Amino acid sequence: MKNALIVSLKYNPGHFSHLVANYNLFQDGGIRPTLYVHPGFRALDIDHQYDTVTAAGELSGLSSIDVAVFWFPSVRNILEVLRLRLLYKSCVIYIYHEPFDSILNYYRSGFRIKKILKICLINLVNIPVILLSNRIVLPSAKALKLYQRKYTLLNRQYSMLPLLFDDEAGALPEMDDKTCFSYIGTIAADHAFDQFVRFADHSVRLNSFPGLEFLIATRNEIPGKEMEILKPHIASGKVTVRSGHAMTNGEINVHYKKSLIVWNAYNRSMQSGVLPKAYMFGAAVITISGNENEFFDNHETGVAISDNRNLEETGNAVSEILNNRDHFIRNCRKKFLATFYYKSNIMEFMKLVPQNILPK
């Protein structure tokens, strides 16, 4: 049997879902998978289901490494891609989640200079990985368009496939369990966290949506200005905050399960891992017109608004979802299973793998 390596050398618990989905995809496709990951991921494999290595020295236990899939940027990727290609003759596939946009667009989205410089450094790390990989995978049409504009001189072997997930919900969620409008994930400048807080504050003060709770689940600390706004609502129980520490995948899933609506009205977005995870658990998204991607269906899997600062427009979107709960829950689940579920992508993903590696 041929061997595959799924590589993620920087720890982020939110990435574990993609690694597991890729692992299961290879397993179902008849190729023996191994995770090569940051040691922090071991704690997320609670039942020890996945063959895992955390150091280059452990790779010697594998008889061959026929294909290696790299997820997410890390400066260590450069050395590991070289090692795998030279020593193991591996076919290297890089999932290029977010190609570099432009300094001006990052600035317009609200990023400060320090963050923009960090993004520039990440781009510099990505360039040699792109150059050295056998194939690049872009997870959305936006990412593909940026890649075609900026990177084809580095590597012309590229394809587009959606982000991969296993079905961690398992079934259509119970409608009565879904009581929250949620902000889940990183508090980034381009995610318009301040506008979500502003809407939550406005809605709670006016009691606009009786029975609807607001939930914030992030590993970041809540900025001081927003925390002052939220404090009285946290005390009243109308807003729940889970912040300041990394969450396990299971903890993240609990938050999605409780969500009827998930904030995706970002100022700027290439593609969002939050969107497919929301769909997985039957949660509709609110996004911005013109910023949505091809995986969003207006009035089917969520509602698009023209301006995330417009309280009335956001309120109308919330009302539409509340009044059509069953419609949105079912459509989101259907979209997830057809688009992001790894089982729906096995054939397309295996086309990326050299034919001599595929099982007969």
mmCIF file of C-alpha atoms in Angstrom:
data_model
loop_
_atom_site.group_PDB
_atom_site.id
_atom_site.type_symbol
_atom_site.label_atom_id
_atom_site.label_comp_id
_atom_site.label_asym_id
_atom_site.label_seq_id
_atom_site.Cartn_x
_atom_site.Cartn_y
_atom_site.Cartn_z
ATOM 1 C CA MET A 1 0.000 0.000 0.000
ATOM 2 C CA LYS A 2 1.182 3.527 -0.824
ATOM 3 C CA ASN A 3 1.710 6.088 1.958
ATOM 4 C CA ALA A 4 0.506 9.662 2.332
ATOM 5 C CA LEU A 5 1.653 12.334 4.759
ATOM 6 C CA ILE A 6 -0.652 15.154 5.908
ATOM 7 C CA VAL A 7 1.515 18.010 7.179
ATOM 8 C CA SER A 8 0.691 20.963 9.438
ATOM 9 C CA LEU A 9 3.660 22.261 11.423
ATOM 10 C CA LYS A 10 2.097 25.270 13.129
ATOM 11 C CA TYR A 11 -0.475 24.664 15.844
ATOM 12 C CA ASN A 12 -3.996 25.953 15.422
ATOM 13 C CA PRO A 13 -6.807 23.802 16.853
ATOM 14 C CA GLY A 14 -9.209 25.093 14.215
ATOM 15 C CA HIS A 15 -7.074 23.412 11.545
ATOM 16 C CA PHE A 16 -7.525 19.921 12.998
ATOM 17 C CA SER A 17 -10.806 19.394 11.129
ATOM 18 C CA HIS A 18 -9.039 19.785 7.760
ATOM 19 C CA LEU A 19 -6.232 17.408 8.706
ATOM 20 C CA VAL A 20 -8.646 14.715 9.852
ATOM 21 C CA ALA A 21 -10.753 15.082 6.705
ATOM 22 C CA ASN A 22 -7.659 14.716 4.499
ATOM 23 C CA TYR A 23 -6.561 11.707 6.572
ATOM 24 C CA ASN A 24 -9.939 10.021 6.130
ATOM 25 C CA LEU A 25 -10.011 10.864 2.424
ATOM 26 C CA PHE A 26 -6.727 9.043 1.796
ATOM 27 C CA GLN A 27 -7.828 6.124 3.927
ATOM 28 C CA ASP A 28 -11.074 5.781 1.977
ATOM 29 C CA GLY A 29 -9.094 6.113 -1.248
ATOM 30 C CA GLY A 30 -6.862 3.156 -0.438
ATOM 31 C CA ILE A 31 -3.711 5.088 0.563
ATOM 32 C CA ARG A 32 -2.268 4.714 4.086
ATOM 33 C CA PRO A 33 -2.231 8.164 5.785
ATOM 34 C CA THR A 34 -0.037 9.563 8.550
ATOM 35 C CA LEU A 35 -0.306 12.964 10.213
ATOM 36 C CA TYR A 36 2.965 14.909 10.476
ATOM 37 C CA VAL A 37 1.963 17.749 12.768
ATOM 38 C CA HIS A 38 2.890 20.165 15.523
ATOM 39 C CA PRO A 39 2.912 18.293 18.876
ATOM 40 C CA GLY A 40 -0.040 20.376 20.080
ATOM 41 C CA PHE A 41 -2.371 18.473 17.771
ATOM 42 C CA ARG A 42 -1.812 15.227 19.685
ATOM 43 C CA ALA A 43 -4.048 16.463 22.503
ATOM 44 C CA LEU A 44 -6.919 16.863 20.034
ATOM 45 C CA ASP A 45 -6.733 13.198 19.010
ATOM 46 C CA ILE A 46 -8.532 12.159 22.190
ATOM 47 C CA ASP A 47 -9.143 8.533 21.189
ATOM 48 C CA HIS A 48 -5.768 8.101 19.437
ATOM 49 C CA GLN A 49 -7.486 7.368 16.137
ATOM 50 C CA TYR A 50 -4.800 8.715 13.814
ATOM 51 C CA ASP A 51 -1.264 7.557 13.079
ATOM 52 C CA THR A 52 0.806 10.608 13.977
ATOM 53 C CA VAL A 53 4.415 11.778 13.955
ATOM 54 C CA THR A 54 5.599 15.115 15.326
ATOM 55 C CA ALA A 55 9.283 15.197 14.345
ATOM 56 C CA ALA A 56 11.252 14.600 11.155
ATOM 57 C CA GLY A 57 13.192 11.765 12.807
ATOM 58 C CA GLU A 58 9.980 9.754 13.164
ATOM 59 C CA LEU A 59 9.466 9.691 9.402
ATOM 60 C CA SER A 60 12.108 6.966 9.098
ATOM 61 C CA GLY A 61 9.488 4.522 10.382
ATOM 62 C CA LEU A 62 7.564 4.889 7.129
ATOM 63 C CA SER A 63 8.570 2.539 4.295
ATOM 64 C CA SER A 64 7.775 5.265 1.746
ATOM 65 C CA ILE A 65 6.156 8.674 1.499
ATOM 66 C CA ASP A 66 4.523 8.717 -1.900
ATOM 67 C CA VAL A 67 2.464 11.888 -1.503
ATOM 68 C CA ALA A 68 2.597 14.697 1.071
ATOM 69 C CA VAL A 69 -0.094 17.338 1.515
ATOM 70 C CA PHE A 70 0.957 20.542 3.287
ATOM 71 C CA TRP A 71 -1.718 22.566 5.050
ATOM 72 C CA PHE A 72 -1.121 26.171 6.161
ATOM 73 C CA PRO A 73 2.062 28.240 6.133
ATOM 74 C CA SER A 74 5.069 27.590 8.340
ATOM 75 C CA VAL A 75 8.719 28.511 7.876
ATOM 76 C CA ARG A 76 9.486 24.827 8.535
ATOM 77 C CA ASN A 77 7.565 23.884 5.388
ATOM 78 C CA ILE A 78 10.474 24.912 3.170
ATOM 79 C CA LEU A 79 12.922 22.440 4.699
ATOM 80 C CA GLU A 80 10.339 19.663 4.919
ATOM 81 C CA VAL A 81 9.259 20.023 1.284
ATOM 82 C CA LEU A 82 12.914 19.814 0.244
ATOM 83 C CA ARG A 83 13.481 16.780 2.479
ATOM 84 C CA LEU A 84 10.437 14.936 1.152
ATOM 85 C CA ARG A 85 11.161 15.645 -2.484
ATOM 86 C CA LEU A 86 14.889 14.817 -2.307
ATOM 87 C CA LEU A 87 14.949 11.880 0.111
ATOM 88 C CA TYR A 88 11.555 10.275 -0.509
ATOM 89 C CA LYS A 89 10.761 11.461 -4.053
ATOM 90 C CA SER A 90 7.342 12.461 -2.706
ATOM 91 C CA CYS A 91 4.692 14.220 -4.729
ATOM 92 C CA VAL A 92 4.087 17.422 -2.720
ATOM 93 C CA ILE A 93 0.690 19.152 -2.764
ATOM 94 C CA TYR A 94 0.316 22.529 -1.065
ATOM 95 C CA ILE A 95 -3.129 23.715 0.028
ATOM 96 C CA TYR A 96 -2.643 27.442 -0.461
ATOM 97 C CA HIS A 97 -5.418 28.756 1.741
ATOM 98 C CA GLU A 98 -5.016 32.492 1.177
ATOM 99 C CA PRO A 99 -2.776 33.986 -1.529
ATOM 100 C CA PHE A 100 -1.316 37.394 -0.782
ATOM 101 C CA ASP A 101 -3.698 40.182 -1.781
ATOM 102 C CA SER A 102 -2.208 43.700 -1.669
ATOM 103 C CA ILE A 103 -0.885 45.961 1.058
ATOM 104 C CA LEU A 104 -3.515 48.569 0.151
ATOM 105 C CA ASN A 105 -6.405 46.087 0.460
ATOM 106 C CA TYR A 106 -5.152 44.863 3.820
ATOM 107 C CA TYR A 107 -4.864 48.446 5.017
ATOM 108 C CA ARG A 108 -8.362 49.302 3.795
ATOM 109 C CA SER A 109 -9.704 46.275 5.654
ATOM 110 C CA GLY A 110 -8.443 47.686 8.951
ATOM 111 C CA PHE A 111 -5.122 45.910 9.447
ATOM 112 C CA ARG A 112 -2.409 47.857 11.220
ATOM 113 C CA ILE A 113 1.108 48.162 9.834
ATOM 114 C CA LYS A 114 2.530 45.513 12.188
ATOM 115 C CA LYS A 115 -0.050 42.938 11.038
ATOM 116 C CA ILE A 116 0.491 43.829 7.376
ATOM 117 C CA LEU A 117 4.242 43.285 7.803
ATOM 118 C CA LYS A 118 3.521 39.864 9.322
ATOM 119 C CA ILE A 119 1.326 38.965 6.337
ATOM 120 C CA CYS A 120 4.147 40.056 4.013
ATOM 121 C CA LEU A 121 6.590 37.776 5.856
ATOM 122 C CA ILE A 122 4.162 34.847 5.563
ATOM 123 C CA ASN A 123 3.987 35.522 1.835
ATOM 124 C CA LEU A 124 7.778 35.345 1.627
ATOM 125 C CA VAL A 125 7.662 31.944 3.343
ATOM 126 C CA ASN A 126 4.983 30.729 0.935
ATOM 127 C CA ILE A 127 6.910 31.630 -2.219
ATOM 128 C CA PRO A 128 9.596 28.890 -2.006
ATOM 129 C CA VAL A 129 6.953 26.334 -0.944
ATOM 130 C CA ILE A 130 4.898 27.175 -4.044
ATOM 131 C CA LEU A 131 8.000 26.928 -6.205
ATOM 132 C CA LEU A 132 9.028 23.545 -4.764
ATOM 133 C CA SER A 133 5.599 21.871 -4.695
ATOM 134 C CA ASN A 134 4.334 19.574 -7.430
ATOM 135 C CA ARG A 135 0.837 21.003 -7.289
ATOM 136 C CA ILE A 136 -0.966 23.921 -5.641
ATOM 137 C CA VAL A 137 -4.595 23.708 -4.504
ATOM 138 C CA LEU A 138 -6.683 26.867 -4.112
ATOM 139 C CA PRO A 139 -9.879 26.546 -2.044
ATOM 140 C CA SER A 140 -12.055 29.202 -3.734
ATOM 141 C CA ALA A 141 -12.535 31.130 -6.947
ATOM 142 C CA LYS A 142 -11.213 34.287 -5.240
ATOM 143 C CA ALA A 143 -8.037 32.506 -4.189
ATOM 144 C CA LEU A 144 -7.666 31.021 -7.672
ATOM 145 C CA LYS A 145 -8.017 34.437 -9.322
ATOM 146 C CA LEU A 146 -5.362 35.977 -7.059
ATOM 147 C CA TYR A 147 -3.035 33.035 -7.679
ATOM 148 C CA GLN A 148 -3.437 33.333 -11.444
ATOM 149 C CA ARG A 149 -2.652 37.033 -11.239
ATOM 150 C CA LYS A 150 0.480 36.730 -9.088
ATOM 151 C CA TYR A 151 1.943 33.245 -8.828
ATOM 152 C CA THR A 152 1.698 31.281 -12.071
ATOM 153 C CA LEU A 153 5.324 32.058 -12.942
ATOM 154 C CA LEU A 154 6.298 30.136 -9.796
ATOM 155 C CA ASN A 155 4.102 27.100 -10.404
ATOM 156 C CA ARG A 156 1.661 26.446 -13.237
ATOM 157 C CA GLN A 157 0.377 23.186 -11.779
ATOM 158 C CA TYR A 158 -2.631 24.380 -9.803
ATOM 159 C CA SER A 159 -6.238 23.349 -9.193
ATOM 160 C CA MET A 160 -9.238 24.496 -7.191
ATOM 161 C CA LEU A 161 -10.966 22.365 -4.565
ATOM 162 C CA PRO A 162 -13.059 23.442 -1.558
ATOM 163 C CA LEU A 163 -11.698 23.119 1.960
ATOM 164 C CA LEU A 164 -12.112 19.580 3.286
ATOM 165 C CA PHE A 165 -14.083 18.587 6.380
ATOM 166 C CA ASP A 166 -15.403 15.412 7.929
ATOM 167 C CA ASP A 167 -19.036 15.532 9.016
ATOM 168 C CA GLU A 168 -18.601 16.311 12.699
ATOM 169 C CA ALA A 169 -22.298 17.102 13.209
ATOM 170 C CA GLY A 170 -23.420 13.649 12.112
ATOM 171 C CA ALA A 171 -27.074 14.532 11.539
ATOM 172 C CA LEU A 172 -29.497 17.385 11.017
ATOM 173 C CA PRO A 173 -29.269 19.458 14.216
ATOM 174 C CA GLU A 174 -32.290 19.788 16.486
ATOM 175 C CA MET A 175 -33.955 23.132 15.823
ATOM 176 C CA ASP A 176 -34.722 23.735 19.503
ATOM 177 C CA ASP A 177 -31.005 23.505 20.340
ATOM 178 C CA LYS A 178 -30.138 26.402 18.045
ATOM 179 C CA THR A 179 -30.638 29.616 20.009
ATOM 180 C CA CYS A 180 -27.622 31.790 19.183
ATOM 181 C CA PHE A 181 -26.385 34.413 16.771
ATOM 182 C CA SER A 182 -22.668 33.746 17.061
ATOM 183 C CA TYR A 183 -19.277 35.221 16.345
ATOM 184 C CA ILE A 184 -16.896 32.249 16.198
ATOM 185 C CA GLY A 185 -13.189 32.460 15.432
ATOM 186 C CA THR A 186 -10.358 34.954 15.339
ATOM 187 C CA ILE A 187 -10.927 38.599 16.204
ATOM 188 C CA ALA A 188 -9.167 40.048 13.164
ATOM 189 C CA ALA A 189 -9.310 43.575 11.814
ATOM 190 C CA ASP A 190 -11.099 42.461 8.647
ATOM 191 C CA HIS A 191 -13.712 40.339 10.472
ATOM 192 C CA ALA A 192 -15.697 43.373 11.678
ATOM 193 C CA PHE A 193 -15.945 42.143 15.256
ATOM 194 C CA ASP A 194 -16.760 45.680 16.375
ATOM 195 C CA GLN A 195 -19.851 45.711 14.159
ATOM 196 C CA PHE A 196 -21.053 42.368 15.545
ATOM 197 C CA VAL A 197 -20.728 43.751 19.084
ATOM 198 C CA ARG A 198 -22.493 46.943 18.066
ATOM 199 C CA PHE A 199 -25.405 44.938 16.637
ATOM 200 C CA ALA A 200 -25.595 42.661 19.688
ATOM 201 C CA ASP A 201 -25.646 45.681 22.009
ATOM 202 C CA HIS A 202 -28.371 47.379 19.970
ATOM 203 C CA SER A 203 -30.518 44.239 19.765
ATOM 204 C CA VAL A 204 -30.282 43.358 23.452
ATOM 205 C CA ARG A 205 -31.030 46.893 24.628
ATOM 206 C CA LEU A 206 -34.159 47.036 22.445
ATOM 207 C CA ASN A 207 -35.061 43.364 23.041
ATOM 208 C CA SER A 208 -35.416 43.109 19.266
ATOM 209 C CA PHE A 209 -35.235 39.322 19.126
ATOM 210 C CA PRO A 210 -36.711 37.693 22.255
ATOM 211 C CA GLY A 211 -35.265 34.225 22.731
ATOM 212 C CA LEU A 212 -32.206 34.885 20.566
ATOM 213 C CA GLU A 213 -28.919 34.844 22.476
ATOM 214 C CA PHE A 214 -25.568 36.216 21.346
ATOM 215 C CA LEU A 215 -22.436 34.096 21.581
ATOM 216 C CA ILE A 216 -18.776 35.021 21.126
ATOM 217 C CA ALA A 217 -16.278 32.165 20.986
ATOM 218 C CA THR A 218 -12.668 33.130 20.283
ATOM 219 C CA ARG A 219 -9.178 32.343 21.500
ATOM 220 C CA ASN A 220 -8.413 36.083 21.486
ATOM 221 C CA GLU A 221 -8.932 38.490 24.347
ATOM 222 C CA ILE A 222 -11.914 40.777 23.792
ATOM 223 C CA PRO A 223 -10.661 44.339 23.065
ATOM 224 C CA GLY A 224 -11.287 46.746 25.946
ATOM 225 C CA LYS A 225 -13.742 48.994 24.084
ATOM 226 C CA GLU A 226 -15.965 46.086 23.039
ATOM 227 C CA MET A 227 -15.700 44.436 26.460
ATOM 228 C CA GLU A 228 -17.094 47.548 28.130
ATOM 229 C CA ILE A 229 -20.087 47.414 25.799
ATOM 230 C CA LEU A 230 -20.634 43.705 26.435
ATOM 231 C CA LYS A 231 -20.258 43.621 30.235
ATOM 232 C CA PRO A 232 -23.871 44.456 31.210
ATOM 233 C CA HIS A 233 -25.226 42.000 28.637
ATOM 234 C CA ILE A 234 -22.901 39.247 29.862
ATOM 235 C CA ALA A 235 -24.144 39.910 33.405
ATOM 236 C CA SER A 236 -27.769 39.666 32.245
ATOM 237 C CA GLY A 237 -27.112 36.379 30.424
ATOM 238 C CA LYS A 238 -28.085 37.761 27.014
ATOM 239 C CA VAL A 239 -24.502 37.497 25.737
ATOM 240 C CA THR A 240 -22.162 34.569 26.365
ATOM 241 C CA VAL A 241 -18.425 35.009 25.893
ATOM 242 C CA ARG A 242 -15.803 32.251 25.689
ATOM 243 C CA SER A 243 -12.482 33.965 25.061
ATOM 244 C CA GLY A 244 -8.818 34.207 25.929
ATOM 245 C CA HIS A 245 -7.753 30.603 25.360
ATOM 246 C CA ALA A 246 -7.544 28.071 22.553
ATOM 247 C CA MET A 247 -10.517 25.744 22.314
ATOM 248 C CA THR A 248 -10.501 22.086 21.391
ATOM 249 C CA ASN A 249 -12.305 21.035 18.239
ATOM 250 C CA GLY A 250 -15.033 19.526 20.411
ATOM 251 C CA GLU A 251 -15.538 22.805 22.261
ATOM 252 C CA ILE A 252 -15.709 24.707 18.984
ATOM 253 C CA ASN A 253 -18.324 22.273 17.705
ATOM 254 C CA VAL A 254 -20.520 22.814 20.762
ATOM 255 C CA HIS A 255 -20.680 26.507 19.869
ATOM 256 C CA TYR A 256 -21.612 25.798 16.260
ATOM 257 C CA LYS A 257 -24.278 23.349 17.384
ATOM 258 C CA LYS A 258 -25.953 26.083 19.444
ATOM 259 C CA SER A 259 -25.823 28.581 16.585
ATOM 260 C CA LEU A 260 -28.734 29.368 14.301
ATOM 261 C CA ILE A 261 -26.848 32.272 12.695
ATOM 262 C CA VAL A 262 -23.097 32.828 12.362
ATOM 263 C CA TRP A 263 -21.447 36.182 11.618
ATOM 264 C CA ASN A 264 -19.597 36.105 8.309
ATOM 265 C CA ALA A 265 -20.090 39.769 7.372
ATOM 266 C CA TYR A 266 -16.356 40.356 7.124
ATOM 267 C CA ASN A 267 -14.896 43.504 5.610
ATOM 268 C CA ARG A 268 -12.641 41.303 3.523
ATOM 269 C CA SER A 269 -12.538 37.554 2.967
ATOM 270 C CA MET A 270 -10.831 35.175 0.552
ATOM 271 C CA GLN A 271 -12.762 32.208 1.814
ATOM 272 C CA SER A 272 -13.737 31.400 5.350
ATOM 273 C CA GLY A 273 -13.299 28.197 7.317
ATOM 274 C CA VAL A 274 -16.118 29.512 9.504
ATOM 275 C CA LEU A 275 -18.630 29.316 6.642
ATOM 276 C CA PRO A 276 -18.390 25.547 5.914
ATOM 277 C CA LYS A 277 -18.263 24.784 9.632
ATOM 278 C CA ALA A 278 -21.458 26.802 10.109
ATOM 279 C CA TYR A 279 -23.090 24.887 7.248
ATOM 280 C CA MET A 280 -21.960 21.609 8.805
ATOM 281 C CA PHE A 281 -24.055 22.370 11.870
ATOM 282 C CA GLY A 282 -26.976 23.849 9.955
ATOM 283 C CA ALA A 283 -26.220 27.471 10.833
ATOM 284 C CA ALA A 284 -26.980 30.203 8.297
ATOM 285 C CA VAL A 285 -24.436 32.956 7.733
ATOM 286 C CA ILE A 286 -24.795 36.693 7.350
ATOM 287 C CA THR A 287 -22.297 38.015 4.821
ATOM 288 C CA ILE A 288 -21.689 41.161 2.750
ATOM 289 C CA SER A 289 -22.848 41.540 -0.855
ATOM 290 C CA GLY A 290 -19.843 41.608 -3.162
ATOM 291 C CA ASN A 291 -17.659 39.908 -0.566
ATOM 292 C CA GLU A 292 -19.407 36.539 -0.626
ATOM 293 C CA ASN A 293 -17.831 33.544 -2.347
ATOM 294 C CA GLU A 294 -19.278 30.939 -4.686
ATOM 295 C CA PHE A 295 -20.255 28.708 -1.757
ATOM 296 C CA PHE A 296 -22.861 31.165 -0.486
ATOM 297 C CA ASP A 297 -26.455 31.123 -1.759
ATOM 298 C CA ASN A 298 -28.392 34.215 -0.792
ATOM 299 C CA HIS A 299 -31.703 33.468 0.985
ATOM 300 C CA GLU A 300 -30.801 29.761 0.937
ATOM 301 C CA THR A 301 -27.702 29.312 3.132
ATOM 302 C CA GLY A 302 -27.752 32.789 4.602
ATOM 303 C CA VAL A 303 -28.513 36.416 3.872
ATOM 304 C CA ALA A 304 -26.254 39.026 2.261
ATOM 305 C CA ILE A 305 -26.307 42.604 3.510
ATOM 306 C CA SER A 306 -24.796 45.609 1.764
ATOM 307 C CA ASP A 307 -23.236 47.222 4.852
ATOM 308 C CA ASN A 308 -22.277 45.533 8.139
ATOM 309 C CA ARG A 309 -22.637 48.914 9.878
ATOM 310 C CA ASN A 310 -26.330 49.156 8.979
ATOM 311 C CA LEU A 311 -28.200 47.931 12.072
ATOM 312 C CA GLU A 312 -31.579 47.853 10.381
ATOM 313 C CA GLU A 313 -30.333 45.821 7.430
ATOM 314 C CA THR A 314 -28.576 43.328 9.696
ATOM 315 C CA GLY A 315 -31.747 43.091 11.785
ATOM 316 C CA ASN A 316 -33.813 42.327 8.688
ATOM 317 C CA ALA A 317 -31.396 39.549 7.769
ATOM 318 C CA VAL A 318 -31.667 38.068 11.264
ATOM 319 C CA SER A 319 -35.474 38.242 11.084
ATOM 320 C CA GLU A 320 -35.521 36.435 7.741
ATOM 321 C CA ILE A 321 -33.476 33.564 9.150
ATOM 322 C CA LEU A 322 -35.496 33.397 12.380
ATOM 323 C CA ASN A 323 -38.739 33.249 10.404
ATOM 324 C CA ASN A 324 -37.466 30.471 8.116
ATOM 325 C CA ARG A 325 -35.382 28.351 10.459
ATOM 326 C CA ASP A 326 -36.118 24.968 8.924
ATOM 327 C CA HIS A 327 -35.450 26.241 5.397
ATOM 328 C CA PHE A 328 -32.008 27.595 6.280
ATOM 329 C CA ILE A 329 -30.956 24.667 8.485
ATOM 330 C CA ARG A 330 -31.765 22.122 5.783
ATOM 331 C CA ASN A 331 -30.146 24.109 2.983
ATOM 332 C CA CYS A 332 -26.958 24.657 4.982
ATOM 333 C CA ARG A 333 -26.613 20.965 5.765
ATOM 334 C CA LYS A 334 -27.276 20.081 2.128
ATOM 335 C CA LYS A 335 -24.651 22.579 0.956
ATOM 336 C CA PHE A 336 -22.060 21.258 3.386
ATOM 337 C CA LEU A 337 -22.537 17.629 2.387
ATOM 338 C CA ALA A 338 -22.430 18.391 -1.344
ATOM 339 C CA THR A 339 -19.510 20.824 -1.250
ATOM 340 C CA PHE A 340 -17.168 20.521 1.738
ATOM 341 C CA TYR A 341 -17.672 16.951 2.988
ATOM 342 C CA TYR A 342 -14.520 15.027 2.110
ATOM 343 C CA LYS A 343 -16.508 12.049 0.801
ATOM 344 C CA SER A 344 -17.934 14.307 -1.913
ATOM 345 C CA ASN A 345 -14.399 15.280 -2.978
ATOM 346 C CA ILE A 346 -12.525 11.963 -3.014
ATOM 347 C CA MET A 347 -12.544 11.518 -6.794
ATOM 348 C CA GLU A 348 -11.501 15.104 -7.511
ATOM 349 C CA PHE A 349 -8.756 15.084 -4.875
ATOM 350 C CA MET A 350 -7.346 11.794 -6.130
ATOM 351 C CA LYS A 351 -6.902 13.371 -9.572
ATOM 352 C CA LEU A 352 -4.161 15.479 -7.949
ATOM 353 C CA VAL A 353 -2.208 12.355 -7.010
ATOM 354 C CA PRO A 354 0.084 10.744 -9.626
ATOM 355 C CA GLN A 355 -1.598 7.745 -11.245
ATOM 356 C CA ASN A 356 1.188 5.344 -10.245
ATOM 357 C CA ILE A 357 0.402 6.066 -6.569
ATOM 358 C CA LEU A 358 -3.295 5.232 -6.822
ATOM 359 C CA PRO A 359 -4.385 1.708 -5.822
ATOM 360 C CA LYS A 360 -5.139 -0.610 -8.720
#
